[in-house]
PDB file of C-alpha atoms in Angstrom:
ATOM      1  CA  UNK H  76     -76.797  61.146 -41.612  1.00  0.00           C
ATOM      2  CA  UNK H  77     -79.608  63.007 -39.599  1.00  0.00           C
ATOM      3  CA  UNK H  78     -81.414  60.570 -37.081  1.00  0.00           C
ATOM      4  CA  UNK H  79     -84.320  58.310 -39.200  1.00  0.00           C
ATOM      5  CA  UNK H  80     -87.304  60.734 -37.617  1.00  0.00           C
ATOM      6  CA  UNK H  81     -85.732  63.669 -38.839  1.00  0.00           C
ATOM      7  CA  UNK H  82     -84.748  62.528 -42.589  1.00  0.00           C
ATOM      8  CA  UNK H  83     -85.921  64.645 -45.267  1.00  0.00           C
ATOM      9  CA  UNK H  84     -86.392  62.270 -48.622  1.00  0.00           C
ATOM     10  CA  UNK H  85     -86.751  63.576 -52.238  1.00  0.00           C
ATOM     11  CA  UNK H  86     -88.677  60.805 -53.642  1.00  0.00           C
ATOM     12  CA  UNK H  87     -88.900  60.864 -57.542  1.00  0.00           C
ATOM     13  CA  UNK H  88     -91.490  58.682 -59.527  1.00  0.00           C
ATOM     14  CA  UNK H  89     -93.739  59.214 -56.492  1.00  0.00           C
ATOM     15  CA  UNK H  90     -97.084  58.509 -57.694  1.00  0.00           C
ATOM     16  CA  UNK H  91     -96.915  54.615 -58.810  1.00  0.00           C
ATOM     17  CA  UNK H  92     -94.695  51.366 -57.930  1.00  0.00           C
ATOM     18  CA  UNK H  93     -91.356  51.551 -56.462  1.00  0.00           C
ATOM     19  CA  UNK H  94     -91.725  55.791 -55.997  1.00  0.00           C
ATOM     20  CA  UNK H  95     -94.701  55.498 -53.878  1.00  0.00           C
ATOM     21  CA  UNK H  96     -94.507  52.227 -52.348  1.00  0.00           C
ATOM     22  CA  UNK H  97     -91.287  54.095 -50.809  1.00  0.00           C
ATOM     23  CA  UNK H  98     -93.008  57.534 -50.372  1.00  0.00           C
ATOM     24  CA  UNK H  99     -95.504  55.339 -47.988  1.00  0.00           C
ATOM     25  CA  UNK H 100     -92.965  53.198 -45.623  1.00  0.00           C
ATOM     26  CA  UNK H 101     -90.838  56.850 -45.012  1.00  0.00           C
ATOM     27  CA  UNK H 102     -93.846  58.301 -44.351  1.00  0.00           C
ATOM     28  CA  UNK H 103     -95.201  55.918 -42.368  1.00  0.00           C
ATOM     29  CA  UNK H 104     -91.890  55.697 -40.259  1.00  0.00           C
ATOM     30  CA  UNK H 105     -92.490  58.960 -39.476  1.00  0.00           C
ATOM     31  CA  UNK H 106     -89.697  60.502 -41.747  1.00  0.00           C
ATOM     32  CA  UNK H 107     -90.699  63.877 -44.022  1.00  0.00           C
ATOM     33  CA  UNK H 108     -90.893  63.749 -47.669  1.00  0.00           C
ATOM     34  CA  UNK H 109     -90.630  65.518 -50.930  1.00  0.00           C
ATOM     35  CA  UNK H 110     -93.030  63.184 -53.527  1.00  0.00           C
ATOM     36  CA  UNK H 111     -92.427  64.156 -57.218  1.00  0.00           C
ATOM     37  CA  UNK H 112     -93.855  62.712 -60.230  1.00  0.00           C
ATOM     38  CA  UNK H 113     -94.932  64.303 -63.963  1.00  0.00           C
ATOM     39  CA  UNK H 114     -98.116  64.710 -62.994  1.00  0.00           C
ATOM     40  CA  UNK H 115     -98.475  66.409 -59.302  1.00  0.00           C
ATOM     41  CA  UNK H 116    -102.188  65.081 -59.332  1.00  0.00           C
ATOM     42  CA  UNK H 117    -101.024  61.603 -58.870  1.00  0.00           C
ATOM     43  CA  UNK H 118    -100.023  62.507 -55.646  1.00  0.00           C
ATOM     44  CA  UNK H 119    -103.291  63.700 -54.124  1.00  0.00           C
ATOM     45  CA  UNK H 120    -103.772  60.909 -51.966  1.00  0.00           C
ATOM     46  CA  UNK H 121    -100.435  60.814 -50.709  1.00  0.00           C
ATOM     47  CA  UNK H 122    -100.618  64.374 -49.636  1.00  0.00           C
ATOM     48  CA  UNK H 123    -103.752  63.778 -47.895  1.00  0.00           C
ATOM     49  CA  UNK H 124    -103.361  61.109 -46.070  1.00  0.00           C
ATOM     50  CA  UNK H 125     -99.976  62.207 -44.212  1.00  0.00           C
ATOM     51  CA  UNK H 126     -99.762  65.501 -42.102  1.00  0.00           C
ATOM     52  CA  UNK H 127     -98.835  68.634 -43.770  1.00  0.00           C
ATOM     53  CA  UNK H 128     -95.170  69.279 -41.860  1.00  0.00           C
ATOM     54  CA  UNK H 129     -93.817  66.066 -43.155  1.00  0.00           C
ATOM     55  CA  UNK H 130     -95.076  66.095 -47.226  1.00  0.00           C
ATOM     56  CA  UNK H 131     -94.444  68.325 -49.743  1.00  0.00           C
ATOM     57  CA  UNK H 132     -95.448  67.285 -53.277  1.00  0.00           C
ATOM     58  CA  UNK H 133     -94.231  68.667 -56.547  1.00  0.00           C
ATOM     59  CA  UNK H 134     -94.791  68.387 -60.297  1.00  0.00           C
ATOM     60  CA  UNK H 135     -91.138  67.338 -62.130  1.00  0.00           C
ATOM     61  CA  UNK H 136     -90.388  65.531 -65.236  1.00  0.00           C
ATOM     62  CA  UNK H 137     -87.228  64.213 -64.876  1.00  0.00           C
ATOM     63  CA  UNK H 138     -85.874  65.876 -67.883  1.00  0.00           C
ATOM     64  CA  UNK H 139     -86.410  69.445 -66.954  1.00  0.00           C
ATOM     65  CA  UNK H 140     -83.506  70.919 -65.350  1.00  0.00           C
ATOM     66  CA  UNK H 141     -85.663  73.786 -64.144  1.00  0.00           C
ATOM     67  CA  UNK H 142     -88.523  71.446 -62.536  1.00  0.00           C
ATOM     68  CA  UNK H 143     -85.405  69.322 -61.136  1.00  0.00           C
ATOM     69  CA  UNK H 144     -83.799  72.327 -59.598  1.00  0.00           C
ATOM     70  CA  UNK H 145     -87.217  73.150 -57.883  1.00  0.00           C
ATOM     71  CA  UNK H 146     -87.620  69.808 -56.193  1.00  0.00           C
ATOM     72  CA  UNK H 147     -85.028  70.134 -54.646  1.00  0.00           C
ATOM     73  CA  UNK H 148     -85.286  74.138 -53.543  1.00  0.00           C
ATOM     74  CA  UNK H 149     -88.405  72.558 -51.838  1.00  0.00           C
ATOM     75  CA  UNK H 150     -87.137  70.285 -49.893  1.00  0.00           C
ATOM     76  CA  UNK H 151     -84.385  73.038 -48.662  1.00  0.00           C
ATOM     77  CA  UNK H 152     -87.621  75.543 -48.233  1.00  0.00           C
ATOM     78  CA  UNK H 153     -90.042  73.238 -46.575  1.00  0.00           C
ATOM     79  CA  UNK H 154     -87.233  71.425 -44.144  1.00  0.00           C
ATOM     80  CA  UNK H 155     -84.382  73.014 -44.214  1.00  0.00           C
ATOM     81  CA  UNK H 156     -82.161  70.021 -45.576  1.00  0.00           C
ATOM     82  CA  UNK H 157     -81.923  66.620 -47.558  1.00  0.00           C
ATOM     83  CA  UNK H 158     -80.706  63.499 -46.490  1.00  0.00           C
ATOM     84  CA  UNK H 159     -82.070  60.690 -49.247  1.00  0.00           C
ATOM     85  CA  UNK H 160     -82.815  61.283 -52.632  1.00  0.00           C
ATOM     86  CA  UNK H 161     -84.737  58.365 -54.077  1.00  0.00           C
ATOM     87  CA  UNK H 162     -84.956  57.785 -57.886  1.00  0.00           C
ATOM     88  CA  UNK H 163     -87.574  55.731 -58.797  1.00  0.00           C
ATOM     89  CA  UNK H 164     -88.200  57.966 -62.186  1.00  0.00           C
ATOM     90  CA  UNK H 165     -88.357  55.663 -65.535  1.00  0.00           C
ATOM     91  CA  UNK H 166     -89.928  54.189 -68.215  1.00  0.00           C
ATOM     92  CA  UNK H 167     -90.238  50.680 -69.849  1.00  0.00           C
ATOM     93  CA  UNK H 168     -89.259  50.194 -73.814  1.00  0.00           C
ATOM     94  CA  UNK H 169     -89.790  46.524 -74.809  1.00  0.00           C
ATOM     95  CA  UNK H 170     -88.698  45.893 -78.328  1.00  0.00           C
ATOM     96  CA  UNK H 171     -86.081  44.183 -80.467  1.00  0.00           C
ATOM     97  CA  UNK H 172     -83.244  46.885 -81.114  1.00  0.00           C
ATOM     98  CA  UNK H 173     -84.101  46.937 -84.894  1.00  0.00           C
ATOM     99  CA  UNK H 174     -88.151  47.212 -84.082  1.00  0.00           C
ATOM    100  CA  UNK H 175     -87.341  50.717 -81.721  1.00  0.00           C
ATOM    101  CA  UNK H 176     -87.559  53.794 -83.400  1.00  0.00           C
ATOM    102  CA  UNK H 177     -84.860  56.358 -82.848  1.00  0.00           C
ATOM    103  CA  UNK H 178     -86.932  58.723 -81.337  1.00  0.00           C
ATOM    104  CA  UNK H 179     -88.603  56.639 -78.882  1.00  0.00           C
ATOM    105  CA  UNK H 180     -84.810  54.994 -77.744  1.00  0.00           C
ATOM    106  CA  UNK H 181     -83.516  58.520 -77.519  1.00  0.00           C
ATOM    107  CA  UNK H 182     -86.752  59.322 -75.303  1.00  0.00           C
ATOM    108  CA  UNK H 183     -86.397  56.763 -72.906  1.00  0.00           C
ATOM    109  CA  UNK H 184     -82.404  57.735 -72.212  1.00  0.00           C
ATOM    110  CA  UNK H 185     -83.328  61.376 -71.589  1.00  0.00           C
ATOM    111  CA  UNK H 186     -85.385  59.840 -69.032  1.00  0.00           C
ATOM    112  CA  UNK H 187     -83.862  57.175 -67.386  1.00  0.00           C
ATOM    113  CA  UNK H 188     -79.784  57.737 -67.983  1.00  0.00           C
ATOM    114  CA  UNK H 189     -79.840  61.396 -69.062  1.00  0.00           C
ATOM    115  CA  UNK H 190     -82.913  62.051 -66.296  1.00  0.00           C
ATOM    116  CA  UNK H 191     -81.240  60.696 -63.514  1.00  0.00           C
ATOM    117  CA  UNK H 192     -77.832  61.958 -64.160  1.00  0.00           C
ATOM    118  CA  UNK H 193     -78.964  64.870 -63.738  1.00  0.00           C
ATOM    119  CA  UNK H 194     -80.681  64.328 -60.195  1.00  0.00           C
ATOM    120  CA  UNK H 195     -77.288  62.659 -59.370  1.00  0.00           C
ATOM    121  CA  UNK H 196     -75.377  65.943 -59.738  1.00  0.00           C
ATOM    122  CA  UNK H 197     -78.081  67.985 -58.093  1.00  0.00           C
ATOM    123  CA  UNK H 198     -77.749  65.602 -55.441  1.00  0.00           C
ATOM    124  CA  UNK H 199     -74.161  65.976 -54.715  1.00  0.00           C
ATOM    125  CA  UNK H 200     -74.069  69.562 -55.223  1.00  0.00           C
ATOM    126  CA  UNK H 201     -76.930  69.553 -52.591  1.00  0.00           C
ATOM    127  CA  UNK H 202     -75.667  67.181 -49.907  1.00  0.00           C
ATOM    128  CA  UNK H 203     -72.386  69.159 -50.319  1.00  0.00           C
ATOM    129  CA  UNK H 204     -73.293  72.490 -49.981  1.00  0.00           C
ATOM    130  CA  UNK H 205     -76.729  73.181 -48.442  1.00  0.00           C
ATOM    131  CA  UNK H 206     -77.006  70.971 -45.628  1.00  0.00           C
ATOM    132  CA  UNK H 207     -75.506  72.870 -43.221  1.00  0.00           C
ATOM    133  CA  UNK H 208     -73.484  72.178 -40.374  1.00  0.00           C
ATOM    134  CA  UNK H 209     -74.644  68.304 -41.290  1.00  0.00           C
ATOM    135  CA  UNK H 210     -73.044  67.828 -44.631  1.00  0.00           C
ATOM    136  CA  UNK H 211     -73.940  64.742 -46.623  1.00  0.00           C
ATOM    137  CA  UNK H 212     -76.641  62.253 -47.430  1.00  0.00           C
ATOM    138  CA  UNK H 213     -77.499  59.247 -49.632  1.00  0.00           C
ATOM    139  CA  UNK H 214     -78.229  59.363 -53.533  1.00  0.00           C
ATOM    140  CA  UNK H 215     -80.138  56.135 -54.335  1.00  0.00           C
ATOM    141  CA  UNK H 216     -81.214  55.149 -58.172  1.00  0.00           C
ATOM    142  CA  UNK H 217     -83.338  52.114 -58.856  1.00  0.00           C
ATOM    143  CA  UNK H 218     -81.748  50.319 -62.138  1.00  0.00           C
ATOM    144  CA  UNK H 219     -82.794  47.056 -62.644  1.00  0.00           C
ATOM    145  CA  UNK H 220     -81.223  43.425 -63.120  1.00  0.00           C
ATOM    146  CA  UNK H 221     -81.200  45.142 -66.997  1.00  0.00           C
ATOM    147  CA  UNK H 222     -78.393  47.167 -65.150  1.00  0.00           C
ATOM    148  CA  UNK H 223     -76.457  43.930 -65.063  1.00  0.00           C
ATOM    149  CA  UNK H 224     -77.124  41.679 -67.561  1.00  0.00           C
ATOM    150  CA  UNK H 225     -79.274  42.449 -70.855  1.00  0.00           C
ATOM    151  CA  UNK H 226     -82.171  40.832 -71.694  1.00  0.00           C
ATOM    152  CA  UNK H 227     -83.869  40.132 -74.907  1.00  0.00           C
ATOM    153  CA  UNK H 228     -86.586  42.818 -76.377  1.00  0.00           C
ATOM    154  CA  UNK H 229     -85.319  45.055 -73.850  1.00  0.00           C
ATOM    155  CA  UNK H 230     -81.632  46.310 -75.368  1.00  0.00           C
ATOM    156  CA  UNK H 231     -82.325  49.699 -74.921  1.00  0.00           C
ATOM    157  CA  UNK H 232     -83.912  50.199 -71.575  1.00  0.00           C
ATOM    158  CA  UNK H 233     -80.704  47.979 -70.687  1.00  0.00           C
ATOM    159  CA  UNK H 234     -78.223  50.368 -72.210  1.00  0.00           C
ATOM    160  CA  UNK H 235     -79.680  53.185 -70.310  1.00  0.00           C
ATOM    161  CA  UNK H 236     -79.519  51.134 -66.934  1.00  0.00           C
ATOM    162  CA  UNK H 237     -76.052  49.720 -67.814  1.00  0.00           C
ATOM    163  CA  UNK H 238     -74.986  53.397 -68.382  1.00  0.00           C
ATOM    164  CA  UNK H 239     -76.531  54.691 -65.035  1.00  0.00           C
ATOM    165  CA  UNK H 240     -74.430  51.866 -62.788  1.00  0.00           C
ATOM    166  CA  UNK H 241     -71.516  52.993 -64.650  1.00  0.00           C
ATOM    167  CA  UNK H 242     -71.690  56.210 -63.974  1.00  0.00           C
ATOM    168  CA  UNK H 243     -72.978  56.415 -60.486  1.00  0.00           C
ATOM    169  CA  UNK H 244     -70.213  53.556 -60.025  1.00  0.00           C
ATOM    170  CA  UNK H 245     -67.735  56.400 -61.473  1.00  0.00           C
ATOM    171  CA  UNK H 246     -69.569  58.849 -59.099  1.00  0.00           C
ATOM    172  CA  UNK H 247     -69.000  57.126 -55.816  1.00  0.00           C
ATOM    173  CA  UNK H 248     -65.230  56.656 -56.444  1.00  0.00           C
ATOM    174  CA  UNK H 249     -64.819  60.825 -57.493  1.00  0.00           C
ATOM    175  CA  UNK H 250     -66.801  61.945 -54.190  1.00  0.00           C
ATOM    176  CA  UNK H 251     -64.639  63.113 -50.968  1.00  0.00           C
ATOM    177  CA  UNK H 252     -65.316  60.953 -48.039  1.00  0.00           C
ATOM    178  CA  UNK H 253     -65.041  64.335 -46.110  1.00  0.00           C
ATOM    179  CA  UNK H 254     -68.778  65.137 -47.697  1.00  0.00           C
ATOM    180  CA  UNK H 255     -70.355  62.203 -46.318  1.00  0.00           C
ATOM    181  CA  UNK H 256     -72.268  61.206 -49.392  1.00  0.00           C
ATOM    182  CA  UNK H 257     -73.306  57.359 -50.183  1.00  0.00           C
ATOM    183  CA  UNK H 258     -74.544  55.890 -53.350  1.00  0.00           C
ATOM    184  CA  UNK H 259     -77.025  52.885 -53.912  1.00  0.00           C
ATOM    185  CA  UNK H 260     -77.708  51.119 -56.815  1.00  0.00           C
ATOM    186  CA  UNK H 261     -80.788  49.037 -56.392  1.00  0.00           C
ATOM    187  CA  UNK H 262     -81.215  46.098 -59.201  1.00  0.00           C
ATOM    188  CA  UNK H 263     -84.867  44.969 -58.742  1.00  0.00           C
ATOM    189  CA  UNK H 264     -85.998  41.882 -60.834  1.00  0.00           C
ATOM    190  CA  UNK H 265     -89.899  41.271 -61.581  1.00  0.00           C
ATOM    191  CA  UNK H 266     -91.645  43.602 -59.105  1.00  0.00           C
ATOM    192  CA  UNK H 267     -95.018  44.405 -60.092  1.00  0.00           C
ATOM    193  CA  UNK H 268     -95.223  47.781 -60.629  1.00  0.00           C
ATOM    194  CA  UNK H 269     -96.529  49.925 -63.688  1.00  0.00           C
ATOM    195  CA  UNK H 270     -93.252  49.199 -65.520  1.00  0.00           C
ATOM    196  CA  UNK H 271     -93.856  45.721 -65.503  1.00  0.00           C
ATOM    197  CA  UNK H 272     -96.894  46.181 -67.540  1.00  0.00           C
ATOM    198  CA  UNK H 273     -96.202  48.861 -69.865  1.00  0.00           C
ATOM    199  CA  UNK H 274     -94.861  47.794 -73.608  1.00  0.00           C
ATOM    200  CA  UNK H 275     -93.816  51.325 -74.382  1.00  0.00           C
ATOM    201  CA  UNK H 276     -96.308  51.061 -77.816  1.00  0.00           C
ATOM    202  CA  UNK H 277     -93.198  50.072 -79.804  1.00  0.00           C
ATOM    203  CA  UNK H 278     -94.999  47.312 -82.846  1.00  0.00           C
ATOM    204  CA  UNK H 279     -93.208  44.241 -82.909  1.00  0.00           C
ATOM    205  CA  UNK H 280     -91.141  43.993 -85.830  1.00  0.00           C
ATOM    206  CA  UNK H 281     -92.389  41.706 -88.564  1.00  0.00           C
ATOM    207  CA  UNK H 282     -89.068  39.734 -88.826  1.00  0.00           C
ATOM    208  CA  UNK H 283     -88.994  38.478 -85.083  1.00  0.00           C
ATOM    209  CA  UNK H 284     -92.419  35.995 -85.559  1.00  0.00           C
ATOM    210  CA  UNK H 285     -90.824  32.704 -84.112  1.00  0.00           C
ATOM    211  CA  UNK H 286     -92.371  31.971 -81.210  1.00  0.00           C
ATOM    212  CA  UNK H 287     -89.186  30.225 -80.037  1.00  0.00           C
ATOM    213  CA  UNK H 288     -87.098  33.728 -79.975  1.00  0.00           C
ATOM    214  CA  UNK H 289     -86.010  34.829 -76.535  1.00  0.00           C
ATOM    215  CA  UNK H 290     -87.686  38.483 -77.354  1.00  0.00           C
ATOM    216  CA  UNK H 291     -90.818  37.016 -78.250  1.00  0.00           C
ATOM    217  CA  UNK H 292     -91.295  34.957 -75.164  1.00  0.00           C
ATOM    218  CA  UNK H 293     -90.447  38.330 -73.364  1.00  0.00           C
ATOM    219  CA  UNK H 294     -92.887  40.155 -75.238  1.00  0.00           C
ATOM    220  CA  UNK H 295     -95.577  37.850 -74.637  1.00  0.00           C
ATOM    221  CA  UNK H 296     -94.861  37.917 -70.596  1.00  0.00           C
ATOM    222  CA  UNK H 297     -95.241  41.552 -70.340  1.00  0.00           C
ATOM    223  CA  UNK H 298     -98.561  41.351 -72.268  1.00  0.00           C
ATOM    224  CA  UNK H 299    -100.251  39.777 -68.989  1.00  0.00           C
ATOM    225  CA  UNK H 300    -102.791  40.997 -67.133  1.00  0.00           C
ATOM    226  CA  UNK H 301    -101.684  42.327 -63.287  1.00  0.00           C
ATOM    227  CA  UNK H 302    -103.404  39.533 -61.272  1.00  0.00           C
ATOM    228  CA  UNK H 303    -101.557  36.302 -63.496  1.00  0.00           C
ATOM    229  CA  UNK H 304     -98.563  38.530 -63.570  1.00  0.00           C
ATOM    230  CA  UNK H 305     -99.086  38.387 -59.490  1.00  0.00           C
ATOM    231  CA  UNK H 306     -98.224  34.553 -59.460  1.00  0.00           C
ATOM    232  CA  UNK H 307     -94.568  35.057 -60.221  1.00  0.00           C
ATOM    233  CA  UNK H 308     -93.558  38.804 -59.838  1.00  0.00           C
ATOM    234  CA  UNK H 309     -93.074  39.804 -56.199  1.00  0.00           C
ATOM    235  CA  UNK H 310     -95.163  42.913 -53.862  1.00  0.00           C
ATOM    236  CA  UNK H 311     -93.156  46.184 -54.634  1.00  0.00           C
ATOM    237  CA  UNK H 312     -94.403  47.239 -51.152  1.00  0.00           C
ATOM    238  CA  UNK H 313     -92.002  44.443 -49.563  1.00  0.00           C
ATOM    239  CA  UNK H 314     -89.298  45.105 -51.989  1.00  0.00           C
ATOM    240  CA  UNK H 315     -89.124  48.437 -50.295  1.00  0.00           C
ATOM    241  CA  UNK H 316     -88.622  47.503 -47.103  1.00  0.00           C
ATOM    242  CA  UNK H 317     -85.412  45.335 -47.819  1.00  0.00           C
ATOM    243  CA  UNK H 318     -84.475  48.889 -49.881  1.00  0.00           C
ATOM    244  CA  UNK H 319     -84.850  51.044 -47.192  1.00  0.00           C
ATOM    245  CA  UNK H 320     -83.040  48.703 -44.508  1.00  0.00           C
ATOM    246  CA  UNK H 321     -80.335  48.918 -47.150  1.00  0.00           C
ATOM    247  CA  UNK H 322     -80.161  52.482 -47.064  1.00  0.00           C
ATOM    248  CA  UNK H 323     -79.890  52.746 -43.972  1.00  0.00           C
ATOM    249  CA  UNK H 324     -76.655  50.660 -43.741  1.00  0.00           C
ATOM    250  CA  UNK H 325     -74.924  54.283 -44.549  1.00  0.00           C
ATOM    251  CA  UNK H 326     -72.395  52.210 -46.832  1.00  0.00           C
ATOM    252  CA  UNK H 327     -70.572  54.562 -49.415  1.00  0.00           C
ATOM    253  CA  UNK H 328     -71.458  52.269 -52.333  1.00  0.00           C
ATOM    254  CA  UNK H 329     -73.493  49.549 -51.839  1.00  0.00           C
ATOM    255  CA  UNK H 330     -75.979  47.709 -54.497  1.00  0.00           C
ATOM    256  CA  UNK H 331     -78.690  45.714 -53.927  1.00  0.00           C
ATOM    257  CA  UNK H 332     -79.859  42.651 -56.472  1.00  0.00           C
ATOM    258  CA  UNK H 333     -83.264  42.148 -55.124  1.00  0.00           C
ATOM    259  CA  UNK H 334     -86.199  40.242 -56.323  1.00  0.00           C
ATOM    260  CA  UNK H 335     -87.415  37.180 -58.468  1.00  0.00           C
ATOM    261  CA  UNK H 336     -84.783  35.962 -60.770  1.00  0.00           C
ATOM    262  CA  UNK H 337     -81.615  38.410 -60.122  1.00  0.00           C
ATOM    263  CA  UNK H 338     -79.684  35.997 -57.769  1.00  0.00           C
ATOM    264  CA  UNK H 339     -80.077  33.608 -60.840  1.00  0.00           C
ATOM    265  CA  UNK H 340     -79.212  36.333 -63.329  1.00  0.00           C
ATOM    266  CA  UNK H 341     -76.188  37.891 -61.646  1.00  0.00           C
ATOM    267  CA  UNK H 342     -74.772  34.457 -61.174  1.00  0.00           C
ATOM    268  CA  UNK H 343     -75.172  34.063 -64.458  1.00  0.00           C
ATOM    269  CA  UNK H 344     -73.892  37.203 -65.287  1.00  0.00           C
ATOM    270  CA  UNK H 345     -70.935  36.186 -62.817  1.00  0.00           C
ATOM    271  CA  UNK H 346     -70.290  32.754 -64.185  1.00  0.00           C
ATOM    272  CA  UNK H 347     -70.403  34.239 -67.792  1.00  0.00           C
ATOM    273  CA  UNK H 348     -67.234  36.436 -67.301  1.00  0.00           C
ATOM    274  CA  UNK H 349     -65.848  34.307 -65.524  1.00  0.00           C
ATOM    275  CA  UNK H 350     -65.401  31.797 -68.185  1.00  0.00           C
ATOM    276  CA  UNK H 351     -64.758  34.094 -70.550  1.00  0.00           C
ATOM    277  CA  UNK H 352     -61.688  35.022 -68.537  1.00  0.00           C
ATOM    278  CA  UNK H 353     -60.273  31.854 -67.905  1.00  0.00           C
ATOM    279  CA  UNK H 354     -60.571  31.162 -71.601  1.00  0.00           C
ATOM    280  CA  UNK H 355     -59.281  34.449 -73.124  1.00  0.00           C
ATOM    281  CA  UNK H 356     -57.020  35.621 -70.080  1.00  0.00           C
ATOM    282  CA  UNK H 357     -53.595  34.525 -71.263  1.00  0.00           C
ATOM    283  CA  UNK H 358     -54.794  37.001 -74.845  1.00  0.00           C
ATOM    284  CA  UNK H 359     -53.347  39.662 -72.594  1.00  0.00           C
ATOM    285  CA  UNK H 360     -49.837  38.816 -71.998  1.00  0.00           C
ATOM    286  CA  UNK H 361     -46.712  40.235 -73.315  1.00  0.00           C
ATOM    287  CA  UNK H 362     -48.112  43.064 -74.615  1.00  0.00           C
ATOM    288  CA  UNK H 363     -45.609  45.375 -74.283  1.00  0.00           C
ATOM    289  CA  UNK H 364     -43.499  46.978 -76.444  1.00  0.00           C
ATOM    290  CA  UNK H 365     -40.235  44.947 -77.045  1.00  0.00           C
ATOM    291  CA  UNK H 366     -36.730  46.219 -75.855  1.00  0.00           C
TER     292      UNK H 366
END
């Protein structure tokens, strides 16, 4: 990878939370930066503040191949090469699987499975091919805890995250060290960012009323306001700075658990299969066909 001061970062999801709490520490490290986000006027401030040769912003929904492909012709325009694509892109859907409606599930998978598989092939191809005589770079997705184990009211937006770990998991393993590409799979827990906050609009459904239900405690968390959700969820600014020192370990597949409750949860998640192994392993022998 190019020395830190002359990295060229694609960061997605730019304008709010992980995107831009990132797009600030590169920029402020002295690194140069693409900052994308749906709406290129969220980015005004960022563009202002930093000097002209080292930010280039862009308008790209995650789920427009076109406006994909063009983030990344900028970054080759503007600099001349990409070394870190950062995918902090996504949506929240809270909801009991039987309160989502189709439409809104299949919404939030275009953008945060279907979105960002997408940016992980344009990523390769880049890193591959159009980086010159220094081949390579790092493709790095935040998932989520949700990426690990699921969590109640939030089936969906877990599907889509367990889906993205699989397949950048798959990804890592198909890619020839020769091209010098790394992937990192970041698994915040309760960061307060715009995510945290957001209940996607789904209505709860009218079976789920007992206020004992996992879901409905869940529900009723995200419903806080940002200062009491600041007693418990943790600065997105200093979760980027462990992310970024990560990063820079140059590992070919690394992931990060990071944050407020995903120790606890992976353990869990750990100690689960675990169990479930020890009880069920011996299910799985002499299975072969007979003689």
């Amino acid at each position: 990878m190019a020395d830190n001061k002359d990295r060229v970062w694609l960061i997605l999801g730019a304008a709010s939370g992980f995107g831009r709490a990132m797009a600030e520490h590169v920029l402020d490290s002295g690194e140069k930066a693409v900052v994308a986000d749906r709406v290129v006027g969220g980015l005004e401030q960022l563009v202002s503040t930093y000097p002209a040769d080292r930010i280039q912003a862009v308008a790209m929904d995650i789920t427009n191949a076109d406006q994909v492909a063009a983030a990344f012709a900028t970054a080759k325009l503007h600099f001349g090469r990409l070394d870190v694509m950062f995918n902090s892109a996504g949506v929240g859907l809270v909801g009991e699987v039987e309160a989502v409606p189709d439409a809104k599930a299949r919404w939030m998978m275009d953008i945060n499975f279907w979105g960002a598989e997408r940016v992980t092939r344009h990523a390769v191809r880049f890193f591959r091919e159009e980086n010159g005589d220094r081949p390579g770079g790092t493709i790095a997705h935040i998932t989520s805890l949700g990426g690990i184990k699921s969590l109640p009211a939030d089936g969906h937006y877990c599907a889509a995250k367990f889906a993205l770990e699989g397949l950048c998991e798959a990804v890592a393993m198909e890619l020839d060290p020769a091209w010098n590409i790394k992937v990192a799979l970041i698994e915040p827990g309760w960061f307060l960012t715009g995510l945290s906050t957001n209940d996607s609009g789904v209505k709860p459904h009218p079976a789920y009323t007992n206020p004992s239900l996992p879901s409905v405690q869940l529900r009723t968390s995200t419903s806080r306001t940002a200062d009491e959700m600041k007693e418990t969820y943790a600065d997105p600014r200093k979760g980027v700075r462990a992310m970024y020192d990560v990063i820079n370990l140059g590992r070919p597949f690394v992931r990060l658990p990071l944050g407020p409750g995903v120790v606890e949860g992976v353990q869990w998640k750990i100690d689960q299969l675990t169990k479930t192994l020890e009880e069920f392993k011996s299910c799985s022998d002499n299975l072969q066909f007979d003689p």
